[in-house]
Amino acid sequence: MEVTFHGALSPLRRVGASCTRAAEQCSFRPAVRSYSKAEICNKATARLWRFSIRPPMEVGMPPLASADPKMMSLQHLLKHGREATQRWRIQHPAFWRAFFERLGELKDQVNVREAIQVLEISATLRLVDLELVNASVETLLTAEDEDLLDLPQRDLAEAAEALAVIRPEAMNVVLRVLATRAHRLRAAQFSKVVSLASQAKSSESHHLADAFCRALVERQDASSQDLTLAAETTAQLVPKALYRLEPSPCGLELLFQHAARRVQSFTRLKLERLVAAAEMCGKTQALQRLQQRLEEVP
């Protein structure tokens, strides 16, 4: 690309201190032209400058785009894939073809935790190796209970989210283990997992939701926001027959009772959300008590 300037000053003087990196790479040369004597004497005559811009071939490419997976270890490869999906959201077929080719060479080294990472990566991609993804699912489903119990709740939650996309019917094994870790889950994390389990119509939704509601009540210092979110998420399971209110008192009923005792820590808006959640469960004592409390709040 060639650009011609008309002016009394050269482009370098005009740009001055604001020269960019691209401008520094430009080559400047005066245009070859013969001038008449009249033109030379004319002070208004402008000097003509011509320069060409040669932009670099690649701009803003992340370093991992040029990395070669062929020599990576399994841990390095999975870190490479997670950065590509979570930070850069790469979908380029050639990139992932090389990733899965290397993963196929290392598939015998994949354990339960690494299988979860493979599923987490694959759940965001349009192009995957189905054989390797199915092998990762089977590794998770056939794992010993001790191996699953040793996993942190964050990994279990990520596994549930990935299975909801890849194979929803396989979520039960992860939800069953998460129910034993319900006291360590954050409310937002619980809400996301249960919502996905609800879409998959998982029968284990009841056990996870009930355990989390009971854990919040036992915690005593749970925030009103967490209580409200847990109540809304669990109550949405009732119309879908994924949460049972019997035998009484269930975890959701205990949560409503706990909220009624702590009504002073709730704003009117949150109380209205609690009442709406209780209404989804039918005419219960908890609903009547919350309605009475709501009438007392100005």
PDB file of C-alpha atoms in Angstrom:
ATOM      1  CA  MET A   1       0.000   0.000   0.000  1.00  0.00           C
ATOM      2  CA  GLU A   2       1.394   3.410  -0.953  1.00  0.00           C
ATOM      3  CA  VAL A   3       0.353   6.711   0.573  1.00  0.00           C
ATOM      4  CA  THR A   4       1.308  10.147  -0.773  1.00  0.00           C
ATOM      5  CA  PHE A   5       1.460  13.174   1.531  1.00  0.00           C
ATOM      6  CA  HIS A   6       1.011  16.752   0.377  1.00  0.00           C
ATOM      7  CA  GLY A   7       2.360  19.259   2.787  1.00  0.00           C
ATOM      8  CA  ALA A   8       5.246  21.422   3.824  1.00  0.00           C
ATOM      9  CA  LEU A   9       6.442  18.918   6.439  1.00  0.00           C
ATOM     10  CA  SER A  10       7.566  15.346   6.013  1.00  0.00           C
ATOM     11  CA  PRO A  11       5.406  12.600   7.514  1.00  0.00           C
ATOM     12  CA  LEU A  12       8.032  11.832  10.118  1.00  0.00           C
ATOM     13  CA  ARG A  13       7.804  15.343  11.511  1.00  0.00           C
ATOM     14  CA  ARG A  14       4.010  15.226  11.461  1.00  0.00           C
ATOM     15  CA  VAL A  15       3.856  11.961  13.315  1.00  0.00           C
ATOM     16  CA  GLY A  16       6.424  13.099  15.825  1.00  0.00           C
ATOM     17  CA  ALA A  17       6.354  11.419  19.179  1.00  0.00           C
ATOM     18  CA  SER A  18       3.104   9.584  18.410  1.00  0.00           C
ATOM     19  CA  CYS A  19       4.729   7.161  15.952  1.00  0.00           C
ATOM     20  CA  THR A  20       3.324   3.686  16.348  1.00  0.00           C
ATOM     21  CA  ARG A  21       5.152   0.433  15.942  1.00  0.00           C
ATOM     22  CA  ALA A  22       3.747   0.044  12.442  1.00  0.00           C
ATOM     23  CA  ALA A  23       5.031   3.493  11.479  1.00  0.00           C
ATOM     24  CA  GLU A  24       8.510   2.605  12.775  1.00  0.00           C
ATOM     25  CA  GLN A  25       8.611  -0.304  10.330  1.00  0.00           C
ATOM     26  CA  CYS A  26       7.722   1.905   7.352  1.00  0.00           C
ATOM     27  CA  SER A  27      10.342   2.879   4.784  1.00  0.00           C
ATOM     28  CA  PHE A  28      10.244   6.515   3.708  1.00  0.00           C
ATOM     29  CA  ARG A  29      11.690   7.909   0.520  1.00  0.00           C
ATOM     30  CA  PRO A  30      11.020  11.064  -1.492  1.00  0.00           C
ATOM     31  CA  ALA A  31       9.162  10.522  -4.756  1.00  0.00           C
ATOM     32  CA  VAL A  32      11.422  10.669  -7.793  1.00  0.00           C
ATOM     33  CA  ARG A  33      10.267  13.667  -9.818  1.00  0.00           C
ATOM     34  CA  SER A  34      11.815  16.527 -11.708  1.00  0.00           C
ATOM     35  CA  TYR A  35      10.629  20.041 -10.857  1.00  0.00           C
ATOM     36  CA  SER A  36      10.562  23.078 -13.089  1.00  0.00           C
ATOM     37  CA  LYS A  37      12.336  26.258 -12.065  1.00  0.00           C
ATOM     38  CA  ALA A  38       8.971  27.943 -11.405  1.00  0.00           C
ATOM     39  CA  GLU A  39       7.917  25.186  -9.100  1.00  0.00           C
ATOM     40  CA  ILE A  40      11.143  25.304  -7.172  1.00  0.00           C
ATOM     41  CA  CYS A  41      10.794  29.043  -6.684  1.00  0.00           C
ATOM     42  CA  ASN A  42       7.212  28.785  -5.587  1.00  0.00           C
ATOM     43  CA  LYS A  43       7.145  28.695  -1.786  1.00  0.00           C
ATOM     44  CA  ALA A  44       3.678  27.144  -1.754  1.00  0.00           C
ATOM     45  CA  THR A  45       4.934  24.038  -3.544  1.00  0.00           C
ATOM     46  CA  ALA A  46       4.626  21.037  -1.234  1.00  0.00           C
ATOM     47  CA  ARG A  47       7.160  18.277  -0.984  1.00  0.00           C
ATOM     48  CA  LEU A  48       5.852  14.873  -1.925  1.00  0.00           C
ATOM     49  CA  TRP A  49       6.646  11.869   0.263  1.00  0.00           C
ATOM     50  CA  ARG A  50       5.851   8.251  -0.418  1.00  0.00           C
ATOM     51  CA  PHE A  51       6.117   5.317   1.994  1.00  0.00           C
ATOM     52  CA  SER A  52       4.921   1.731   2.125  1.00  0.00           C
ATOM     53  CA  ILE A  53       3.408  -0.043   5.149  1.00  0.00           C
ATOM     54  CA  ARG A  54       4.316  -3.697   5.673  1.00  0.00           C
ATOM     55  CA  PRO A  55       2.177  -5.069   8.521  1.00  0.00           C
ATOM     56  CA  PRO A  56       3.325  -8.241  10.302  1.00  0.00           C
ATOM     57  CA  MET A  57       1.833 -11.509   9.089  1.00  0.00           C
ATOM     58  CA  GLU A  58       0.326 -12.370  12.523  1.00  0.00           C
ATOM     59  CA  VAL A  59      -1.194  -9.865  14.899  1.00  0.00           C
ATOM     60  CA  GLY A  60      -2.342 -10.570  18.463  1.00  0.00           C
ATOM     61  CA  MET A  61      -1.967 -14.385  18.275  1.00  0.00           C
ATOM     62  CA  PRO A  62      -1.610 -16.051  21.707  1.00  0.00           C
ATOM     63  CA  PRO A  63       1.674 -17.898  22.353  1.00  0.00           C
ATOM     64  CA  LEU A  64      -0.084 -21.267  22.659  1.00  0.00           C
ATOM     65  CA  ALA A  65      -1.300 -20.991  19.044  1.00  0.00           C
ATOM     66  CA  SER A  66       2.215 -21.804  17.838  1.00  0.00           C
ATOM     67  CA  ALA A  67       2.939 -24.429  20.528  1.00  0.00           C
ATOM     68  CA  ASP A  68       3.391 -28.013  19.324  1.00  0.00           C
ATOM     69  CA  PRO A  69       1.465 -30.581  21.448  1.00  0.00           C
ATOM     70  CA  LYS A  70       3.541 -33.522  20.157  1.00  0.00           C
ATOM     71  CA  MET A  71       6.159 -33.234  22.901  1.00  0.00           C
ATOM     72  CA  MET A  72       3.794 -32.249  25.757  1.00  0.00           C
ATOM     73  CA  SER A  73       3.185 -34.369  28.833  1.00  0.00           C
ATOM     74  CA  LEU A  74      -0.417 -35.169  29.791  1.00  0.00           C
ATOM     75  CA  GLN A  75      -0.560 -32.460  32.476  1.00  0.00           C
ATOM     76  CA  HIS A  76       0.965 -29.879  30.135  1.00  0.00           C
ATOM     77  CA  LEU A  77      -1.414 -30.892  27.344  1.00  0.00           C
ATOM     78  CA  LEU A  78      -4.516 -30.523  29.536  1.00  0.00           C
ATOM     79  CA  LYS A  79      -3.314 -27.146  30.804  1.00  0.00           C
ATOM     80  CA  HIS A  80      -2.746 -26.180  27.165  1.00  0.00           C
ATOM     81  CA  GLY A  81      -6.325 -27.203  26.266  1.00  0.00           C
ATOM     82  CA  ARG A  82      -7.956 -25.502  29.238  1.00  0.00           C
ATOM     83  CA  GLU A  83      -6.204 -22.218  28.492  1.00  0.00           C
ATOM     84  CA  ALA A  84      -7.312 -22.473  24.864  1.00  0.00           C
ATOM     85  CA  THR A  85     -10.971 -22.952  25.850  1.00  0.00           C
ATOM     86  CA  GLN A  86     -11.282 -20.769  28.931  1.00  0.00           C
ATOM     87  CA  ARG A  87      -9.070 -17.814  28.033  1.00  0.00           C
ATOM     88  CA  TRP A  88      -8.878 -17.718  24.238  1.00  0.00           C
ATOM     89  CA  ARG A  89     -11.985 -19.759  23.229  1.00  0.00           C
ATOM     90  CA  ILE A  90     -10.161 -21.282  20.284  1.00  0.00           C
ATOM     91  CA  GLN A  91     -12.302 -23.340  17.867  1.00  0.00           C
ATOM     92  CA  HIS A  92      -9.800 -23.766  15.020  1.00  0.00           C
ATOM     93  CA  PRO A  93     -10.075 -27.407  13.767  1.00  0.00           C
ATOM     94  CA  ALA A  94      -6.330 -27.853  13.121  1.00  0.00           C
ATOM     95  CA  PHE A  95      -5.505 -26.779  16.673  1.00  0.00           C
ATOM     96  CA  TRP A  96      -7.860 -29.314  18.258  1.00  0.00           C
ATOM     97  CA  ARG A  97      -6.945 -32.064  15.805  1.00  0.00           C
ATOM     98  CA  ALA A  98      -3.352 -31.839  17.037  1.00  0.00           C
ATOM     99  CA  PHE A  99      -4.573 -31.714  20.657  1.00  0.00           C
ATOM    100  CA  PHE A 100      -6.663 -34.886  20.390  1.00  0.00           C
ATOM    101  CA  GLU A 101      -3.953 -36.725  18.415  1.00  0.00           C
ATOM    102  CA  ARG A 102      -1.537 -36.187  21.305  1.00  0.00           C
ATOM    103  CA  LEU A 103      -4.234 -37.051  23.850  1.00  0.00           C
ATOM    104  CA  GLY A 104      -4.821 -40.339  22.036  1.00  0.00           C
ATOM    105  CA  GLU A 105      -1.146 -41.196  22.483  1.00  0.00           C
ATOM    106  CA  LEU A 106      -1.417 -40.524  26.238  1.00  0.00           C
ATOM    107  CA  LYS A 107      -4.888 -41.977  26.885  1.00  0.00           C
ATOM    108  CA  ASP A 108      -3.516 -44.856  28.996  1.00  0.00           C
ATOM    109  CA  GLN A 109      -2.278 -42.306  31.559  1.00  0.00           C
ATOM    110  CA  VAL A 110      -5.662 -40.605  32.052  1.00  0.00           C
ATOM    111  CA  ASN A 111      -7.058 -41.019  35.579  1.00  0.00           C
ATOM    112  CA  VAL A 112     -10.362 -39.830  37.048  1.00  0.00           C
ATOM    113  CA  ARG A 113      -9.343 -36.230  37.659  1.00  0.00           C
ATOM    114  CA  GLU A 114      -7.752 -35.875  34.235  1.00  0.00           C
ATOM    115  CA  ALA A 115     -10.819 -37.464  32.608  1.00  0.00           C
ATOM    116  CA  ILE A 116     -12.896 -34.683  34.165  1.00  0.00           C
ATOM    117  CA  GLN A 117     -10.567 -32.089  32.611  1.00  0.00           C
ATOM    118  CA  VAL A 118     -10.923 -33.752  29.198  1.00  0.00           C
ATOM    119  CA  LEU A 119     -14.721 -33.576  29.536  1.00  0.00           C
ATOM    120  CA  GLU A 120     -14.582 -29.953  30.676  1.00  0.00           C
ATOM    121  CA  ILE A 121     -12.511 -29.033  27.599  1.00  0.00           C
ATOM    122  CA  SER A 122     -14.649 -31.078  25.195  1.00  0.00           C
ATOM    123  CA  ALA A 123     -17.941 -29.628  26.437  1.00  0.00           C
ATOM    124  CA  THR A 124     -17.084 -26.237  24.898  1.00  0.00           C
ATOM    125  CA  LEU A 125     -15.890 -27.485  21.487  1.00  0.00           C
ATOM    126  CA  ARG A 126     -17.600 -28.014  18.155  1.00  0.00           C
ATOM    127  CA  LEU A 127     -14.968 -30.537  17.029  1.00  0.00           C
ATOM    128  CA  VAL A 128     -14.062 -33.425  19.377  1.00  0.00           C
ATOM    129  CA  ASP A 129     -12.737 -36.963  19.228  1.00  0.00           C
ATOM    130  CA  LEU A 130     -15.799 -38.986  20.268  1.00  0.00           C
ATOM    131  CA  GLU A 131     -13.763 -42.081  21.070  1.00  0.00           C
ATOM    132  CA  LEU A 132     -11.591 -40.203  23.568  1.00  0.00           C
ATOM    133  CA  VAL A 133     -14.566 -38.333  25.053  1.00  0.00           C
ATOM    134  CA  ASN A 134     -16.513 -41.570  25.555  1.00  0.00           C
ATOM    135  CA  ALA A 135     -13.453 -43.167  27.120  1.00  0.00           C
ATOM    136  CA  SER A 136     -13.247 -40.267  29.594  1.00  0.00           C
ATOM    137  CA  VAL A 137     -16.917 -40.690  30.484  1.00  0.00           C
ATOM    138  CA  GLU A 138     -16.409 -44.413  31.089  1.00  0.00           C
ATOM    139  CA  THR A 139     -13.372 -43.682  33.259  1.00  0.00           C
ATOM    140  CA  LEU A 140     -15.570 -41.478  35.422  1.00  0.00           C
ATOM    141  CA  LEU A 141     -18.506 -43.898  35.560  1.00  0.00           C
ATOM    142  CA  THR A 142     -16.384 -46.917  36.454  1.00  0.00           C
ATOM    143  CA  ALA A 143     -14.254 -45.127  39.054  1.00  0.00           C
ATOM    144  CA  GLU A 144     -14.143 -46.447  42.604  1.00  0.00           C
ATOM    145  CA  ASP A 145     -16.156 -44.541  45.193  1.00  0.00           C
ATOM    146  CA  GLU A 146     -12.949 -43.726  47.093  1.00  0.00           C
ATOM    147  CA  ASP A 147     -11.444 -42.086  44.013  1.00  0.00           C
ATOM    148  CA  LEU A 148     -14.524 -39.911  43.532  1.00  0.00           C
ATOM    149  CA  LEU A 149     -14.698 -38.977  47.212  1.00  0.00           C
ATOM    150  CA  ASP A 150     -11.076 -37.805  47.094  1.00  0.00           C
ATOM    151  CA  LEU A 151     -11.909 -35.246  44.403  1.00  0.00           C
ATOM    152  CA  PRO A 152     -12.502 -31.626  45.475  1.00  0.00           C
ATOM    153  CA  GLN A 153     -16.078 -30.380  45.101  1.00  0.00           C
ATOM    154  CA  ARG A 154     -14.980 -27.931  42.419  1.00  0.00           C
ATOM    155  CA  ASP A 155     -13.851 -30.795  40.160  1.00  0.00           C
ATOM    156  CA  LEU A 156     -17.089 -32.675  40.827  1.00  0.00           C
ATOM    157  CA  ALA A 157     -19.173 -29.605  39.965  1.00  0.00           C
ATOM    158  CA  GLU A 158     -17.203 -29.111  36.732  1.00  0.00           C
ATOM    159  CA  ALA A 159     -17.733 -32.789  35.878  1.00  0.00           C
ATOM    160  CA  ALA A 160     -21.486 -32.441  36.400  1.00  0.00           C
ATOM    161  CA  GLU A 161     -21.618 -29.352  34.178  1.00  0.00           C
ATOM    162  CA  ALA A 162     -19.620 -31.081  31.422  1.00  0.00           C
ATOM    163  CA  LEU A 163     -21.719 -34.259  31.566  1.00  0.00           C
ATOM    164  CA  ALA A 164     -24.876 -32.173  31.283  1.00  0.00           C
ATOM    165  CA  VAL A 165     -23.648 -31.161  27.823  1.00  0.00           C
ATOM    166  CA  ILE A 166     -21.957 -34.377  26.700  1.00  0.00           C
ATOM    167  CA  ARG A 167     -24.003 -37.177  28.304  1.00  0.00           C
ATOM    168  CA  PRO A 168     -26.775 -35.981  30.650  1.00  0.00           C
ATOM    169  CA  GLU A 169     -27.832 -39.480  31.687  1.00  0.00           C
ATOM    170  CA  ALA A 170     -24.393 -39.987  33.275  1.00  0.00           C
ATOM    171  CA  MET A 171     -24.771 -37.109  35.750  1.00  0.00           C
ATOM    172  CA  ASN A 172     -26.199 -39.281  38.528  1.00  0.00           C
ATOM    173  CA  VAL A 173     -22.869 -40.743  39.607  1.00  0.00           C
ATOM    174  CA  VAL A 174     -21.382 -37.268  40.104  1.00  0.00           C
ATOM    175  CA  LEU A 175     -24.484 -35.785  41.768  1.00  0.00           C
ATOM    176  CA  ARG A 176     -24.522 -38.676  44.232  1.00  0.00           C
ATOM    177  CA  VAL A 177     -21.005 -37.804  45.364  1.00  0.00           C
ATOM    178  CA  LEU A 178     -21.721 -34.063  45.383  1.00  0.00           C
ATOM    179  CA  ALA A 179     -24.598 -34.671  47.798  1.00  0.00           C
ATOM    180  CA  THR A 180     -22.040 -35.861  50.354  1.00  0.00           C
ATOM    181  CA  ARG A 181     -20.114 -32.580  49.845  1.00  0.00           C
ATOM    182  CA  ALA A 182     -23.158 -30.308  49.885  1.00  0.00           C
ATOM    183  CA  HIS A 183     -21.916 -28.403  52.944  1.00  0.00           C
ATOM    184  CA  ARG A 184     -18.866 -27.244  50.941  1.00  0.00           C
ATOM    185  CA  LEU A 185     -20.718 -26.007  47.892  1.00  0.00           C
ATOM    186  CA  ARG A 186     -21.355 -22.334  47.240  1.00  0.00           C
ATOM    187  CA  ALA A 187     -24.967 -21.324  46.616  1.00  0.00           C
ATOM    188  CA  ALA A 188     -24.272 -20.113  43.075  1.00  0.00           C
ATOM    189  CA  GLN A 189     -22.414 -23.346  42.284  1.00  0.00           C
ATOM    190  CA  PHE A 190     -25.273 -25.421  43.716  1.00  0.00           C
ATOM    191  CA  SER A 191     -27.871 -23.481  41.744  1.00  0.00           C
ATOM    192  CA  LYS A 192     -26.034 -23.979  38.449  1.00  0.00           C
ATOM    193  CA  VAL A 193     -25.513 -27.722  38.938  1.00  0.00           C
ATOM    194  CA  VAL A 194     -29.096 -28.373  40.071  1.00  0.00           C
ATOM    195  CA  SER A 195     -30.517 -26.349  37.186  1.00  0.00           C
ATOM    196  CA  LEU A 196     -28.533 -28.475  34.733  1.00  0.00           C
ATOM    197  CA  ALA A 197     -29.578 -31.650  36.540  1.00  0.00           C
ATOM    198  CA  SER A 198     -33.173 -30.501  36.322  1.00  0.00           C
ATOM    199  CA  GLN A 199     -32.892 -30.088  32.555  1.00  0.00           C
ATOM    200  CA  ALA A 200     -31.451 -33.594  32.355  1.00  0.00           C
ATOM    201  CA  LYS A 201     -34.287 -34.869  34.608  1.00  0.00           C
ATOM    202  CA  SER A 202     -31.756 -36.487  36.927  1.00  0.00           C
ATOM    203  CA  SER A 203     -33.252 -38.510  39.775  1.00  0.00           C
ATOM    204  CA  GLU A 204     -30.341 -37.491  42.013  1.00  0.00           C
ATOM    205  CA  SER A 205     -31.455 -33.848  41.978  1.00  0.00           C
ATOM    206  CA  HIS A 206     -33.576 -34.509  45.085  1.00  0.00           C
ATOM    207  CA  HIS A 207     -30.675 -35.809  47.197  1.00  0.00           C
ATOM    208  CA  LEU A 208     -28.330 -32.956  46.270  1.00  0.00           C
ATOM    209  CA  ALA A 209     -30.961 -30.237  46.794  1.00  0.00           C
ATOM    210  CA  ASP A 210     -32.166 -31.718  50.090  1.00  0.00           C
ATOM    211  CA  ALA A 211     -28.629 -32.077  51.420  1.00  0.00           C
ATOM    212  CA  PHE A 212     -27.721 -28.510  50.477  1.00  0.00           C
ATOM    213  CA  CYS A 213     -30.843 -27.027  52.107  1.00  0.00           C
ATOM    214  CA  ARG A 214     -30.105 -28.900  55.336  1.00  0.00           C
ATOM    215  CA  ALA A 215     -26.462 -27.792  55.215  1.00  0.00           C
ATOM    216  CA  LEU A 216     -27.498 -24.120  54.928  1.00  0.00           C
ATOM    217  CA  VAL A 217     -29.771 -24.436  57.952  1.00  0.00           C
ATOM    218  CA  GLU A 218     -27.010 -26.077  59.994  1.00  0.00           C
ATOM    219  CA  ARG A 219     -24.586 -23.369  58.965  1.00  0.00           C
ATOM    220  CA  GLN A 220     -26.619 -20.777  60.913  1.00  0.00           C
ATOM    221  CA  ASP A 221     -24.655 -17.844  59.445  1.00  0.00           C
ATOM    222  CA  ALA A 222     -25.743 -18.344  55.821  1.00  0.00           C
ATOM    223  CA  SER A 223     -26.591 -15.068  54.092  1.00  0.00           C
ATOM    224  CA  SER A 224     -30.134 -14.154  53.134  1.00  0.00           C
ATOM    225  CA  GLN A 225     -29.042 -14.169  49.487  1.00  0.00           C
ATOM    226  CA  ASP A 226     -27.837 -17.786  49.739  1.00  0.00           C
ATOM    227  CA  LEU A 227     -31.010 -18.882  51.525  1.00  0.00           C
ATOM    228  CA  THR A 228     -33.224 -17.231  48.926  1.00  0.00           C
ATOM    229  CA  LEU A 229     -31.291 -18.679  45.991  1.00  0.00           C
ATOM    230  CA  ALA A 230     -31.310 -22.196  47.467  1.00  0.00           C
ATOM    231  CA  ALA A 231     -35.061 -21.990  48.166  1.00  0.00           C
ATOM    232  CA  GLU A 232     -35.863 -20.811  44.633  1.00  0.00           C
ATOM    233  CA  THR A 233     -33.642 -23.421  42.973  1.00  0.00           C
ATOM    234  CA  THR A 234     -35.031 -26.296  45.040  1.00  0.00           C
ATOM    235  CA  ALA A 235     -38.665 -25.187  44.755  1.00  0.00           C
ATOM    236  CA  GLN A 236     -38.403 -25.270  40.952  1.00  0.00           C
ATOM    237  CA  LEU A 237     -37.806 -29.027  41.198  1.00  0.00           C
ATOM    238  CA  VAL A 238     -41.148 -29.684  42.895  1.00  0.00           C
ATOM    239  CA  PRO A 239     -43.466 -29.158  39.868  1.00  0.00           C
ATOM    240  CA  LYS A 240     -41.160 -31.402  37.803  1.00  0.00           C
ATOM    241  CA  ALA A 241     -41.477 -34.215  40.384  1.00  0.00           C
ATOM    242  CA  LEU A 242     -37.722 -34.097  40.955  1.00  0.00           C
ATOM    243  CA  TYR A 243     -38.027 -33.103  44.631  1.00  0.00           C
ATOM    244  CA  ARG A 244     -40.190 -34.838  47.222  1.00  0.00           C
ATOM    245  CA  LEU A 245     -41.684 -32.911  50.124  1.00  0.00           C
ATOM    246  CA  GLU A 246     -42.222 -36.143  52.053  1.00  0.00           C
ATOM    247  CA  PRO A 247     -41.206 -37.389  54.530  1.00  0.00           C
ATOM    248  CA  SER A 248     -41.676 -34.205  56.477  1.00  0.00           C
ATOM    249  CA  PRO A 249     -39.778 -32.163  57.422  1.00  0.00           C
ATOM    250  CA  CYS A 250     -37.722 -32.158  54.255  1.00  0.00           C
ATOM    251  CA  GLY A 251     -34.688 -29.952  53.748  1.00  0.00           C
ATOM    252  CA  LEU A 252     -36.677 -27.272  51.907  1.00  0.00           C
ATOM    253  CA  GLU A 253     -39.280 -27.110  54.672  1.00  0.00           C
ATOM    254  CA  LEU A 254     -36.516 -26.693  57.252  1.00  0.00           C
ATOM    255  CA  LEU A 255     -35.007 -23.907  55.151  1.00  0.00           C
ATOM    256  CA  PHE A 256     -38.319 -22.035  55.010  1.00  0.00           C
ATOM    257  CA  GLN A 257     -38.710 -22.358  58.777  1.00  0.00           C
ATOM    258  CA  HIS A 258     -35.169 -21.110  59.320  1.00  0.00           C
ATOM    259  CA  ALA A 259     -35.811 -18.121  57.038  1.00  0.00           C
ATOM    260  CA  ALA A 260     -39.002 -17.268  58.936  1.00  0.00           C
ATOM    261  CA  ARG A 261     -37.038 -17.125  62.194  1.00  0.00           C
ATOM    262  CA  ARG A 262     -34.481 -14.808  60.604  1.00  0.00           C
ATOM    263  CA  VAL A 263     -36.987 -12.535  58.895  1.00  0.00           C
ATOM    264  CA  GLN A 264     -35.245  -9.402  60.203  1.00  0.00           C
ATOM    265  CA  SER A 265     -32.211 -10.157  58.011  1.00  0.00           C
ATOM    266  CA  PHE A 266     -34.314 -10.256  54.800  1.00  0.00           C
ATOM    267  CA  THR A 267     -35.408  -7.343  52.689  1.00  0.00           C
ATOM    268  CA  ARG A 268     -39.009  -7.237  51.579  1.00  0.00           C
ATOM    269  CA  LEU A 269     -37.997  -8.193  48.044  1.00  0.00           C
ATOM    270  CA  LYS A 270     -36.205 -11.323  49.223  1.00  0.00           C
ATOM    271  CA  LEU A 271     -39.145 -12.257  51.429  1.00  0.00           C
ATOM    272  CA  GLU A 272     -41.449 -11.951  48.441  1.00  0.00           C
ATOM    273  CA  ARG A 273     -39.140 -14.283  46.507  1.00  0.00           C
ATOM    274  CA  LEU A 274     -39.243 -16.759  49.387  1.00  0.00           C
ATOM    275  CA  VAL A 275     -43.033 -16.643  49.487  1.00  0.00           C
ATOM    276  CA  ALA A 276     -43.176 -17.225  45.721  1.00  0.00           C
ATOM    277  CA  ALA A 277     -40.879 -20.240  46.146  1.00  0.00           C
ATOM    278  CA  ALA A 278     -43.026 -21.592  48.976  1.00  0.00           C
ATOM    279  CA  GLU A 279     -46.162 -21.220  46.849  1.00  0.00           C
ATOM    280  CA  MET A 280     -44.637 -23.594  44.297  1.00  0.00           C
ATOM    281  CA  CYS A 281     -44.637 -26.252  47.021  1.00  0.00           C
ATOM    282  CA  GLY A 282     -48.346 -25.938  47.754  1.00  0.00           C
ATOM    283  CA  LYS A 283     -50.225 -24.982  50.912  1.00  0.00           C
ATOM    284  CA  THR A 284     -47.720 -25.737  53.632  1.00  0.00           C
ATOM    285  CA  GLN A 285     -47.190 -24.443  57.151  1.00  0.00           C
ATOM    286  CA  ALA A 286     -43.982 -22.795  55.993  1.00  0.00           C
ATOM    287  CA  LEU A 287     -45.913 -20.828  53.362  1.00  0.00           C
ATOM    288  CA  GLN A 288     -48.459 -19.583  55.912  1.00  0.00           C
ATOM    289  CA  ARG A 289     -45.724 -18.549  58.310  1.00  0.00           C
ATOM    290  CA  LEU A 290     -43.759 -16.701  55.626  1.00  0.00           C
ATOM    291  CA  GLN A 291     -46.902 -14.888  54.481  1.00  0.00           C
ATOM    292  CA  GLN A 292     -47.536 -13.750  58.039  1.00  0.00           C
ATOM    293  CA  ARG A 293     -43.971 -12.524  58.349  1.00  0.00           C
ATOM    294  CA  LEU A 294     -44.241 -10.696  55.043  1.00  0.00           C
ATOM    295  CA  GLU A 295     -47.293  -8.787  56.286  1.00  0.00           C
ATOM    296  CA  GLU A 296     -45.283  -7.611  59.299  1.00  0.00           C
ATOM    297  CA  VAL A 297     -42.512  -6.125  57.150  1.00  0.00           C
ATOM    298  CA  PRO A 298     -43.163  -2.495  56.151  1.00  0.00           C
TER     299      PRO A 298
END
